[in-house]
Coordinates of C-alpha atoms and ligand atoms in Angstrom, one line a residue:
M1 CA 99.0 70.6 78.3
T2 CA 95.9 70.9 80.5
S3 CA 95.2 69.8 84.0
A4 CA 96.3 66.3 85.1
S5 CA 94.5 63.8 83.0
P6 CA 92.7 61.0 84.8
H7 CA 94.5 58.1 83.2
K8 CA 97.9 59.5 83.1
K9 CA 100.0 58.7 86.0
S10 CA 103.6 59.7 86.4
K11 CA 106.1 57.1 87.6
A12 CA 105.3 56.0 91.1
L13 CA 106.5 58.7 93.4
K14 CA 106.2 58.0 97.1
P15 CA 104.3 60.6 99.1
G16 CA 106.5 62.9 101.1
S17 CA 109.7 61.4 99.8
R18 CA 110.4 63.7 96.8
R19 CA 110.2 67.2 95.6
P20 CA 110.2 66.9 91.8
A21 CA 110.4 70.7 91.4
K22 CA 113.7 70.5 93.4
E23 CA 114.9 74.0 94.5
L24 CA 111.9 75.6 92.8
C25 CA 109.5 73.7 95.1
S26 CA 107.2 76.1 97.0
E27 CA 106.4 73.5 99.6
C28 CA 102.7 73.7 98.9
G29 CA 102.1 70.3 100.5
F30 CA 100.9 68.6 97.3
C31 CA 103.8 66.2 97.3
D32 CA 103.1 65.1 100.9
T33 CA 99.9 63.4 99.5
H34 CA 99.3 60.5 97.1
Y35 CA 98.4 63.2 94.6
I36 CA 102.1 63.4 94.0
H37 CA 101.4 61.0 91.1
Y38 CA 100.1 64.0 89.2
V39 CA 102.8 66.5 90.2
K40 CA 104.4 66.7 86.8
E41 CA 101.2 68.0 85.3
A42 CA 99.9 69.8 88.4
C43 CA 102.9 71.7 89.9
A44 CA 103.1 75.4 89.0
F45 CA 106.8 75.2 88.7
L46 CA 106.9 72.1 86.5
N47 CA 104.0 72.8 84.2
Q48 CA 102.8 76.4 83.8
Q49 CA 99.2 76.1 82.5
V50 CA 97.5 79.2 83.9
A51 CA 95.5 80.0 80.7
E52 CA 94.2 76.4 80.4
L53 CA 93.2 76.3 84.0
E54 CA 91.5 79.7 83.8
E55 CA 89.4 78.4 81.0
E56 CA 88.3 75.5 83.2
A57 CA 87.7 77.5 86.3
H58 CA 86.2 80.7 84.9
G59 CA 85.0 79.6 81.4
R60 CA 87.6 81.8 79.7
S61 CA 91.2 82.8 80.0
R62 CA 92.3 86.4 80.3
N63 CA 91.9 88.8 77.4
L64 CA 95.3 90.4 76.9
D65 CA 93.7 93.4 75.1
N66 CA 91.8 94.4 78.2
S67 CA 94.3 96.0 80.6
D68 CA 92.4 95.0 83.8
D69 CA 92.3 91.4 82.6
W70 CA 95.8 91.4 81.5
Y71 CA 97.1 92.6 84.9
F72 CA 94.6 91.2 87.4
G73 CA 93.3 88.1 85.7
V74 CA 89.8 87.1 84.6
N75 CA 87.3 89.2 86.6
Q76 CA 83.7 90.2 86.6
D77 CA 83.9 92.7 89.5
M78 CA 86.5 94.5 91.5
M79 CA 86.2 96.8 94.6
A80 CA 87.8 98.3 97.6
A81 CA 86.3 97.0 100.8
R82 CA 86.7 96.7 104.5
K83 CA 84.8 95.1 107.4
K84 CA 82.5 97.5 109.2
E85 CA 83.6 95.7 112.3
P86 CA 87.2 94.4 111.7
I87 CA 88.3 91.1 113.3
E88 CA 90.8 91.7 116.0
G89 CA 94.2 90.1 115.1
A90 CA 93.4 89.6 111.4
Q91 CA 95.9 90.5 108.7
W92 CA 93.7 93.4 107.5
T93 CA 90.1 93.7 108.5
G94 CA 89.4 89.9 108.3
I95 CA 87.3 89.7 105.2
V96 CA 88.9 86.3 104.4
S97 CA 88.1 84.8 107.8
T98 CA 84.6 86.3 107.7
I99 CA 83.8 84.7 104.4
A100 CA 85.1 81.4 105.6
C101 CA 83.0 81.5 108.8
E102 CA 79.9 82.4 106.9
M103 CA 80.5 79.6 104.4
L104 CA 80.4 77.2 107.4
N105 CA 77.5 78.9 109.2
S106 CA 75.4 78.9 106.0
G107 CA 76.1 75.2 105.4
K108 CA 77.5 75.9 102.0
V109 CA 80.6 73.9 103.0
E110 CA 81.5 71.3 105.6
G111 CA 85.1 72.3 105.9
V112 CA 87.7 75.0 105.2
V113 CA 91.3 74.3 104.3
C114 CA 93.3 77.1 106.1
V115 CA 96.5 77.6 108.0
Q116 CA 96.8 78.0 111.7
N117 CA 100.2 78.3 113.5
S118 CA 102.1 75.9 115.7
E119 CA 101.8 76.4 119.5
E120 CA 105.5 77.3 119.9
D121 CA 105.8 79.8 116.9
R122 CA 103.2 82.3 115.7
F123 CA 104.8 82.2 112.2
Q124 CA 105.1 78.4 111.8
P125 CA 102.3 77.4 109.5
M126 CA 100.0 74.5 110.5
P127 CA 97.5 73.6 107.8
V128 CA 94.1 72.3 109.0
I129 CA 90.6 71.5 107.8
A130 CA 88.5 73.8 110.0
R131 CA 85.0 72.6 110.7
T132 CA 83.9 75.4 113.0
P133 CA 84.1 79.2 112.8
E134 CA 86.4 79.1 115.9
E135 CA 88.9 77.0 114.0
V136 CA 88.7 79.3 111.1
L137 CA 89.4 82.3 113.3
A138 CA 92.3 80.6 114.8
A139 CA 93.8 80.7 111.3
R140 CA 93.5 84.4 110.9
V141 CA 96.5 86.6 110.0
N142 CA 99.2 85.7 107.5
K143 CA 101.9 83.2 108.2
P144 CA 104.4 84.9 105.9
T145 CA 106.2 81.7 105.1
L146 CA 105.9 78.9 102.5
S147 CA 103.0 76.8 103.8
P148 CA 102.1 73.2 103.0
N149 CA 98.3 73.9 102.8
L150 CA 97.7 71.1 100.4
S151 CA 99.1 68.5 102.7
V152 CA 95.6 68.1 104.2
L153 CA 94.1 67.0 100.8
E154 CA 94.2 63.4 101.7
Q155 CA 92.3 64.1 104.9
V156 CA 89.5 65.7 102.8
E157 CA 89.2 62.5 100.9
Q158 CA 89.2 60.3 104.0
S159 CA 86.7 62.5 105.8
G160 CA 84.1 62.0 103.0
M161 CA 83.5 65.7 102.8
K162 CA 81.7 66.8 99.7
R163 CA 81.6 70.6 99.9
L164 CA 84.8 72.3 100.7
L165 CA 86.4 75.8 100.8
V166 CA 90.1 76.1 100.2
I167 CA 92.0 79.3 101.2
G168 CA 95.4 79.6 99.6
V169 CA 98.0 81.5 97.5
G170 CA 98.6 81.1 93.8
C171 CA 101.0 78.1 93.7
Q172 CA 98.8 76.1 96.0
I173 CA 95.7 76.9 94.0
Q174 CA 97.2 76.0 90.7
A175 CA 98.1 72.5 91.9
L176 CA 94.6 72.2 93.5
R177 CA 92.8 73.2 90.3
A178 CA 94.8 70.7 88.4
V179 CA 93.4 67.8 90.5
E180 CA 90.1 69.4 91.4
K181 CA 88.1 66.7 89.6
K182 CA 89.9 63.9 91.4
L183 CA 88.9 65.1 94.9
G184 CA 85.5 63.5 94.8
L185 CA 83.8 66.8 95.8
E186 CA 80.4 68.0 94.8
K187 CA 81.5 71.6 95.1
L188 CA 84.8 73.3 95.6
Y189 CA 85.0 77.0 96.5
V190 CA 88.4 78.7 96.2
L191 CA 89.2 81.9 98.1
G192 CA 92.6 83.2 97.3
T193 CA 95.0 85.9 98.4
P194 CA 97.7 87.6 96.2
C195 CA 101.1 86.5 97.2
V196 CA 104.7 87.6 96.5
D197 CA 108.2 87.3 98.0
N198 CA 107.5 84.5 100.3
V199 CA 110.3 83.0 102.5
T200 CA 111.2 79.9 104.5
R201 CA 110.9 80.3 108.3
E202 CA 114.7 80.9 108.5
G203 CA 114.4 83.5 105.7
L204 CA 111.6 85.2 107.7
Q205 CA 113.8 85.4 110.7
K206 CA 116.6 87.1 108.7
F207 CA 114.1 89.6 107.3
L208 CA 112.7 90.4 110.8
E209 CA 116.2 90.7 112.3
T210 CA 117.6 92.9 109.5
T211 CA 114.6 95.2 109.2
S212 CA 112.7 95.5 112.5
K213 CA 113.9 97.2 115.7
S214 CA 112.2 94.5 117.8
P215 CA 112.0 91.3 115.7
E216 CA 110.8 89.1 118.5
T217 CA 107.6 91.1 119.2
V218 CA 106.4 91.4 115.6
V219 CA 102.9 89.9 115.3
H220 CA 102.4 90.8 111.7
Y221 CA 103.7 92.9 108.9
E222 CA 102.8 94.1 105.4
F223 CA 104.5 95.9 102.5
M224 CA 101.9 98.7 102.3
Q225 CA 100.6 101.0 99.6
D226 CA 102.4 103.9 101.2
F227 CA 105.8 102.4 100.2
R228 CA 106.6 101.4 103.8
V229 CA 106.7 98.1 105.6
H230 CA 104.3 98.3 108.6
F231 CA 105.3 96.0 111.5
K232 CA 102.7 95.5 114.2
H233 CA 104.1 94.6 117.6
E234 CA 102.7 92.7 120.5
D235 CA 101.9 96.0 122.4
G236 CA 99.9 97.2 119.4
S237 CA 102.5 99.7 118.3
I238 CA 103.2 100.1 114.5
E239 CA 106.8 100.5 113.3
K240 CA 107.1 101.8 109.7
V241 CA 110.2 101.2 107.6
P242 CA 110.4 102.8 104.1
F243 CA 110.9 100.3 101.2
F244 CA 113.9 102.4 100.0
G245 CA 115.7 101.9 103.3
L246 CA 115.6 98.0 103.2
N247 CA 118.9 96.4 103.2
T248 CA 118.5 95.0 99.7
K249 CA 122.0 93.4 99.6
E250 CA 121.4 91.4 102.8
L251 CA 117.8 90.5 101.8
K252 CA 118.3 89.6 98.2
D253 CA 118.8 85.9 98.9
I254 CA 116.0 85.4 101.4
F255 CA 113.1 85.0 99.0
A256 CA 112.4 81.4 98.0
P257 CA 113.5 80.5 94.5
S258 CA 109.9 79.5 93.8
C259 CA 108.7 83.0 94.6
M260 CA 111.6 84.5 92.5
S261 CA 110.1 82.4 89.6
C262 CA 106.4 83.1 90.2
F263 CA 104.2 85.0 87.8
D264 CA 100.9 84.3 89.5
Y265 CA 101.0 87.2 92.0
V266 CA 97.2 87.8 91.7
N267 CA 96.1 84.2 92.2
S268 CA 94.5 83.8 88.8
L269 CA 92.7 80.6 89.5
A270 CA 90.8 81.5 92.7
D271 CA 87.0 82.2 92.5
L272 CA 87.5 85.3 94.7
V273 CA 90.7 87.1 95.6
V274 CA 91.1 89.3 98.7
G275 CA 94.3 91.3 99.0
Y276 CA 95.1 95.0 99.5
M277 CA 97.3 96.3 96.8
G278 CA 94.7 97.7 94.4
A279 CA 92.9 99.6 97.1
P280 CA 93.5 102.8 99.0
L281 CA 95.3 102.6 102.4
S282 CA 93.1 100.9 105.1
Y283 CA 90.9 99.2 102.5
Q284 CA 91.2 95.7 101.1
W285 CA 91.0 94.8 97.4
M286 CA 88.5 92.3 96.1
V287 CA 88.5 90.6 92.7
V288 CA 85.5 88.5 91.8
R289 CA 86.5 86.1 89.0
N290 CA 83.4 84.1 88.5
D291 CA 79.9 83.3 89.8
T292 CA 81.2 81.2 92.6
G293 CA 83.3 84.1 93.8
Q294 CA 80.2 86.3 93.6
E295 CA 78.3 83.8 95.7
M296 CA 80.9 84.1 98.4
L297 CA 81.0 87.9 98.3
E298 CA 77.2 88.1 98.6
L299 CA 77.4 86.1 101.9
V300 CA 79.3 88.9 103.6
E301 CA 78.3 92.0 101.6
D302 CA 76.2 93.5 104.4
Q303 CA 79.2 93.3 106.7
L304 CA 81.4 95.4 104.3
E305 CA 81.9 99.0 103.6
T306 CA 82.8 99.2 99.9
Q307 CA 83.9 101.7 97.3
P308 CA 84.8 101.5 93.6
V309 CA 88.5 100.9 92.7
T310 CA 90.4 103.9 91.4
S311 CA 93.7 104.5 89.7
Q312 CA 96.1 107.4 89.8
G313 CA 99.6 108.2 88.5
D314 CA 102.0 106.5 86.1
R315 CA 104.2 103.7 87.4
H316 CA 106.4 103.1 84.3
K317 CA 109.3 105.5 85.1
A318 CA 109.5 104.3 88.7
V319 CA 109.6 100.6 87.7
Q320 CA 112.2 101.2 85.0
Q321 CA 114.4 103.0 87.6
S322 CA 114.0 100.3 90.2
I323 CA 115.4 97.6 87.9
P324 CA 119.1 98.7 88.0
A325 CA 118.7 99.9 91.6
Y326 CA 117.7 96.4 92.7
E327 CA 120.4 94.8 90.6
K328 CA 123.0 96.9 92.3
G329 CA 121.5 96.4 95.8
V330 CA 121.2 100.1 96.4
T331 CA 120.2 101.0 100.0
L332 CA 119.6 104.6 100.9
P333 CA 120.5 106.0 104.3
M334 CA 117.4 106.0 106.5
W335 CA 116.9 109.8 106.4
A336 CA 117.0 109.8 102.6
A337 CA 114.7 106.7 102.5
R338 CA 112.2 108.4 104.7
L339 CA 112.3 111.5 102.6
M340 CA 111.9 109.5 99.4
G341 CA 109.0 107.6 101.0
V342 CA 107.2 110.9 101.8
V343 CA 107.7 112.2 98.2
I344 CA 106.6 109.0 96.5
E345 CA 103.6 108.6 98.7
R346 CA 102.5 112.1 97.5
I347 CA 103.2 111.7 93.8
G348 CA 103.5 108.0 93.3
P349 CA 101.1 105.5 91.8
K350 CA 97.9 104.8 93.8
G351 CA 95.0 102.3 93.7
L352 CA 95.2 100.0 90.7
E353 CA 98.3 101.8 89.5
Y354 CA 100.1 100.9 92.7
A355 CA 99.1 97.3 92.1
R356 CA 100.5 97.5 88.5
F357 CA 103.6 99.0 89.9
S358 CA 104.1 96.1 92.3
I359 CA 103.3 93.5 89.6
D360 CA 105.7 95.1 87.1
S361 CA 108.5 95.4 89.6
H362 CA 108.2 91.8 90.6
F363 CA 107.7 90.3 87.2
T364 CA 110.7 92.1 85.7
R365 CA 112.8 90.9 88.6
N366 CA 111.5 87.4 88.3
Y367 CA 111.9 87.3 84.5
L368 CA 115.6 88.1 84.9
Y369 CA 115.9 85.5 87.6
V370 CA 114.4 82.7 85.5
K371 CA 116.4 83.8 82.4
R372 CA 119.7 83.7 84.3
N373 CA 119.1 80.7 86.4
Y374 CA 116.8 78.5 84.4
P375 CA 117.1 79.7 80.8
E376 CA 115.8 76.4 79.4
K377 CA 112.5 77.0 81.3
L378 CA 112.0 80.6 80.4
E379 CA 109.8 80.2 77.3
A380 CA 107.3 77.7 78.7
H381 CA 107.3 78.9 82.3
V382 CA 106.5 82.6 81.8
P383 CA 102.8 83.0 80.8
E384 CA 101.9 85.2 77.9
Y385 CA 100.4 88.0 80.1
A386 CA 103.7 88.2 82.0
K387 CA 105.8 88.4 78.8
Q388 CA 103.6 91.2 77.7
I389 CA 104.1 93.0 81.0
V390 CA 107.9 92.5 81.1
G391 CA 108.1 93.6 77.4
Q392 CA 107.2 97.2 78.4
Y393 CA 110.6 97.6 80.0
E394 CA 114.3 97.6 79.0
L395 CA 116.0 94.8 80.9
P396 CA 119.7 94.2 81.4
E397 CA 121.2 90.9 80.2
Ligands
FAD1 C1 102.5 85.1 102.1 C2 101.4 86.2 101.7 C3 101.8 87.3 100.9 C4 100.9 88.2 100.5 N1 101.3 89.3 99.7 C5 100.3 90.2 99.3 C6 100.7 91.2 98.4 O1 101.8 91.4 98.0 N2 99.7 92.0 97.9 C7 98.4 91.9 98.4 O2 97.5 92.7 97.9 N3 98.0 90.9 99.2 C8 99.0 90.1 99.7 N4 98.6 89.1 100.6 C9 97.2 89.1 101.1 C10 97.0 90.0 102.3 O3 98.2 90.1 103.1 C11 95.9 89.5 103.2 O4 96.2 88.1 103.5 C12 94.6 89.6 102.6 O5 94.3 90.9 102.3 C13 93.5 89.0 103.6 O6 93.4 89.7 104.8 P1 92.3 89.4 105.8 O7 92.4 90.3 107.0 O8 91.0 89.3 105.1 O9 92.8 87.9 106.2 P2 92.6 87.1 107.6 O10 91.1 87.1 107.9 O11 93.6 87.5 108.6 O12 92.9 85.6 107.0 C14 94.2 85.3 106.5 C15 94.0 83.9 105.8 O13 95.2 83.7 105.1 C16 95.5 82.3 105.2 N5 97.0 82.2 105.2 C17 97.9 82.7 106.1 N6 99.1 82.5 105.7 C18 99.1 81.8 104.6 C19 100.1 81.2 103.7 N7 101.4 81.3 104.0 N8 99.7 80.5 102.6 C20 98.4 80.4 102.4 N9 97.4 80.9 103.1 C21 97.7 81.6 104.2 C22 95.0 81.8 106.5 O14 94.5 80.5 106.3 C23 93.8 82.8 106.7 O15 92.6 82.1 106.4 C24 99.5 88.1 101.0 C25 99.2 87.0 101.7 C26 100.1 86.0 102.1 C27 99.6 84.8 102.9

């Protein structure tokens, strides 16, 4: 099935009143709008249609014989980049916020869908349509929680805006692409980030309390390419906790079921993706999927320091070993975890190979999760590229 067809309406579903994907709902906000009529076709968890939507958005779907395509999605360029002058308080160097500001400054768009935080809680997402660079900058830094970004879609329609930039993660962008033609826009730009292991606000609290020494002062964190979680605190200090020291048993159930069933880590349907995992430490990773993505990149190129992507190491053994370790909830004592972190940082996968390591680890885990919890969904829900990735490993029943 392709994107929501114009004449096909599902049974009348009242906005805000239902979550048809039930526990698999990623709270992307789509069902808070009247577009909920299209949810059965549009929702990433009810109707997986990545290949069809890639075709519509990029003019082709990914070529499974080309290893970069297979892993990272349709792309025409890829690079490591960082801002020459980073934005203070951004998640990384602020490439996403910079692009969004320049899109407004240049008049290419009238508004930007992005997510600020509530006044009381820095991690509570508050989606907005920003119309000024100041409003975009107020949305910088990740809200590492499920976020209803698409809940503002109705406001876009009401505002009469014709040129729009949407910033979002994979599940949000899949639903957006499915109804793109119904939004009445002359031009839609989509700037995506990769996304994995998202949590509810309560889940985030448990993660912070279990893992950080000072959960209440964390301003942002990231699972970094050096196999450590870096927590940045209010006073600017950085706390590093090795992945292998995480309390897997305690943390196993915090990830949202939607994220445990997601196979769109790399945001396949965005025009341009900005993450970090395919780049060396301190750089961001940019994937240009089509000409619209290239147009956005060109707006900020003179503000970036770039270098080609590289790849080093072989992830396969580490991924295979991590599968039973995760299943058993193995947690190393902190001294051993730190030692392991140092060793793996030296000899482990780097650059694009680190990105493949992360994709493989998450896809094998998620495949087992769907197989065990939603066996009837497995065949249709897992895209071909993900089946091919998972097929490289021996999985337990
Ligand atoms: C939940 C989450 C998980 C991620 N996981 C990975 C990963 O595993 N690997 C990887 O390479 N990259 C990941 N990223 C992307 C990465 O962390 C950075 O967001 C990206 O590199 C951009 O950094 P920046 O400094 O340019 O962003 P900034 O300039 O700080 O801008 C961040 C933008 O993200 C948007 N945003 C914040 N929170 C959310 C949210 N919950 N949902 C949708 N949009 C949001 C804001 O609107 C803002 O515009 C993730 C991002 C998110 C939101």
